[in-house]
Each structure stands twice: as structure tokens, then as C-alpha cells.
Amino acid sequence: MLKIAIQAKGRLNEQSIELLAEAGIRVAESKRKLISRAEGFPLEVLYLRDDDIPQAVAMGVADLGIVGMNEVAEKGFPVEEVMRLGFGDCRISLAVPNTVDYPGLAFFNGKRVATSYPKILSRFFAEQGIQAEIHTIEGSVEIAPAVGMADAIFDIVSSGGTLISNGLVEVEKVFYSESVLIASPSLGDAARQEIGQLTFRFRSILESRGMKYVLMNLPKERLDEAIRILPGMRSPTVLPLAQEGWCSIHAVISEEQLWERIERLKAIGAEGILVLALENMIR
Ligand code: ATP
Ligand code: MG
């Protein structure tokens, strides 16, 4: 049976459990549990701190893990990145106090930079030929400049609100992260096959996100025009209506395109347009 490590609590916990649930796999919320058996798939779930997930997977304590790319890159353990999971987006950026003049990367030469991501930062500085002092601190990195511990910080940014409220400006976006499914490098064929079943479910869920199922009635003579407007997995489904000269069209449209397409369809005579949520898209 596969073992998957997910974050016990924190930013990735809920969405990891939700992704599994959408894939038909029910797991206990982590409260006070370290390990539990899932329902709906032969899977055991290990609840860990996100920092420990790359190592657990590299050691084979868990076969799989769901964790941010930032942790994978920082810890540097040998794990396989199986697929990106489309949540937990953030970036790690360099930020400086808003009172300093920022002339470009050369600013950091000889400066003290506080971070919880020393490896990613030292790799970046080495590539850029910058010589700075990197100070590793675990929490509240953003207050380091104000208390005189550092001249700048390298920290996770998602909206930027925390930086602003600490008088900091983001000056270099260095590392982009999202959550990923990682696998132990030493898995056998049977485990890989089971992982294939799991990733098949995850892929169909991710593909269906942001997609809508649209149905409408249309005069038959405008069908060719409608087909040109509508994208589809192959082409839209067309069904006859009891009323002579009319048909019903079904298609899948992405949320970004939805309203623009609907306006064009209305303009060629589409009526009774229904937009439905799409649960899964299996190719
Ligand atoms: P743990 O107790 O498991 O060690 P943590 O405090 O280290 O938790 P969280 O703050 O829960 O971690 O964040 C987990 C992950 O969520 C991060 O490593 C990152 O990949 C992602 N993430 C997305 N947006 C943000 C954000 N604004 N701040 C921090 N992490 C974010
Ligand atoms: Mg952590």
C-alpha cells in the first residue's frame, strides 16, 4: 500500500486533503494523528511538518509527498517531482527597507540578508556573483531589518501585504513555487503503477478546474458558425430538438473564455444557455 506524506497543519493541509477527496480518497483531518488509512484507495496518510516531507520521501518513509517546491529546493533531498498540483502558489523574493535607494542586485554585496531559505539564496547569489552574508532565521524574517538584524530579507511573498506593513519593498523575485507531488526515487514497478492511477485522477481534476459545461439551443442554420466559436474536447456535441430547425449544443469552455464566447453565441441566435460546473474531465 502506498504511503503519502501531507502537511499536518498549515497552508497546504486543507488543499491537499481536498485534492485527495476530489480524487475519491477520503482521509482523516490530521488533528492529533500521525498516520491514518484512507478510504477509496489503498493509501496510508502520514501527517508531517512540511519541512520534513522531502526527507521522509527521500528516505522512503513515505512513497509520496505533497509539499511546496520551495521546501523541495531548499532541503535538496533526492526526490522525484511527479507533477505540479496547482495550489500553494508563492514566490521567494529579496526585499529591502523602503527607505534605501536600490540600485540593482549589486546592492546586496557586503549586506546581511535574513532568510529561512539559505540554500536557495546562496545558489542565487553565487549565480549572480553577489557576495553577501546570509543569516538563517526560522520565523518572522520580515522583522529582521527593523530590529537591526539584517539589511534585507529573502522571504516568501504571496500578496505582498506583510512586506508593506513591515516597511519593505520587494526588489527581486527569485524563486516561483507551487505545491508538487513528489515520489521516492527507489520505488518498484508495483508502486509506480499505483502512483500512475493516482496521478491520472489528479490530472483529470486539475484539467477540469476552471472549465464549465455549457448547453444551449440554436437554430440549425447557424451551427457552423457556433462550431467555430466553441472549442471542445473534439468538437461540440450537437443533439436534435423536437422543434423543427433547432438543435442543442453542448461544449466545454474555460472560465476565461466563457463570457466572450457566450456573447458571440447569443449574437448568432443561441437561446436557453445553461452553464454548469464541471466535476471531472477524463481524456
Ligand atoms: P509547518 O508547520 O508544516 O512547518 P510552515 O509554517 O512551515 O508549516 P506554512 O506557512 O503552512 O508552512 O506554508 C506551507 C507552504 O505553503 C509554504 O512552504 C509554501 O510552499 C506555501 N505558501 C503559499 N503561500 C504562502 C505564503 N503567503 N506564506 C508562506 N507560505 C506560503
Ligand atoms: Mg515548515
mmCIF file of C-alpha atoms and ligand atoms in Angstrom, residues 7 9-12 48-51 68 70-71 88-90 117 156-158 177, ligand 1:
data_model
loop_
_atom_site.group_PDB
_atom_site.id
_atom_site.type_symbol
_atom_site.label_atom_id
_atom_site.label_comp_id
_atom_site.label_asym_id
_atom_site.label_seq_id
_atom_site.Cartn_x
_atom_site.Cartn_y
_atom_site.Cartn_z
ATOM 1 C CA GLN A 7 1.265 18.716 5.811
ATOM 2 C CA LYS A 9 -1.491 21.697 9.574
ATOM 3 C CA GLY A 10 -0.800 24.909 7.757
ATOM 4 C CA ARG A 11 -1.330 26.416 4.352
ATOM 5 C CA LEU A 12 -1.154 23.211 2.323
ATOM 6 C CA LEU A 48 4.102 15.800 8.926
ATOM 7 C CA ARG A 49 5.521 19.317 9.127
ATOM 8 C CA ASP A 50 6.135 20.472 5.609
ATOM 9 C CA ASP A 51 9.884 20.829 6.333
ATOM 10 C CA GLY A 68 5.873 23.238 -1.798
ATOM 11 C CA ASN A 70 10.351 25.833 -2.114
ATOM 12 C CA GLU A 71 10.833 23.141 0.542
ATOM 13 C CA GLY A 88 0.044 26.990 -2.729
ATOM 14 C CA ASP A 89 1.446 29.435 -5.277
ATOM 15 C CA CYS A 90 4.002 31.841 -3.891
ATOM 16 C CA TYR A 117 15.861 29.684 2.676
ATOM 17 C CA ILE A 156 8.014 34.082 0.803
ATOM 18 C CA VAL A 157 5.663 36.591 -0.764
ATOM 19 C CA SER A 158 2.169 35.895 -1.989
ATOM 20 C CA SER A 177 6.788 27.849 -6.121
HETATM 21 P P1 ATP B 1 4.849 23.574 9.096
HETATM 22 O O1 ATP B 1 4.317 23.669 10.480
HETATM 23 O O2 ATP B 1 4.243 22.410 8.371
HETATM 24 O O3 ATP B 1 6.352 23.598 9.027
HETATM 25 P P2 ATP B 1 5.016 26.197 7.879
HETATM 26 O O4 ATP B 1 4.693 27.251 8.864
HETATM 27 O O5 ATP B 1 6.442 25.939 7.542
HETATM 28 O O6 ATP B 1 4.288 24.849 8.322
HETATM 29 P P3 ATP B 1 3.016 27.239 6.019
HETATM 30 O O7 ATP B 1 3.030 28.689 6.400
HETATM 31 O O8 ATP B 1 1.838 26.424 6.400
HETATM 32 O O9 ATP B 1 4.360 26.500 6.481
HETATM 33 O O10 ATP B 1 3.233 27.174 4.432
HETATM 34 C C1 ATP B 1 3.377 25.953 3.776
HETATM 35 C C2 ATP B 1 3.739 26.224 2.329
HETATM 36 O O11 ATP B 1 2.718 26.973 1.705
HETATM 37 C C3 ATP B 1 4.988 27.038 2.073
HETATM 38 O O12 ATP B 1 6.163 26.280 2.201
HETATM 39 C C4 ATP B 1 4.760 27.498 0.650
HETATM 40 O O13 ATP B 1 5.098 26.472 -0.256
HETATM 41 C C5 ATP B 1 3.247 27.673 0.591
HETATM 42 N N1 ATP B 1 2.788 29.086 0.636
HETATM 43 C C6 ATP B 1 1.921 29.666 -0.229
HETATM 44 N N2 ATP B 1 1.688 30.945 0.067
HETATM 45 C C7 ATP B 1 2.409 31.228 1.149
HETATM 46 C C8 ATP B 1 2.589 32.401 1.942
HETATM 47 N N3 ATP B 1 1.979 33.538 1.678
HETATM 48 N N4 ATP B 1 3.411 32.327 3.019
HETATM 49 C C9 ATP B 1 4.015 31.166 3.326
HETATM 50 N N5 ATP B 1 3.879 30.028 2.594
HETATM 51 C C10 ATP B 1 3.101 30.044 1.526
#
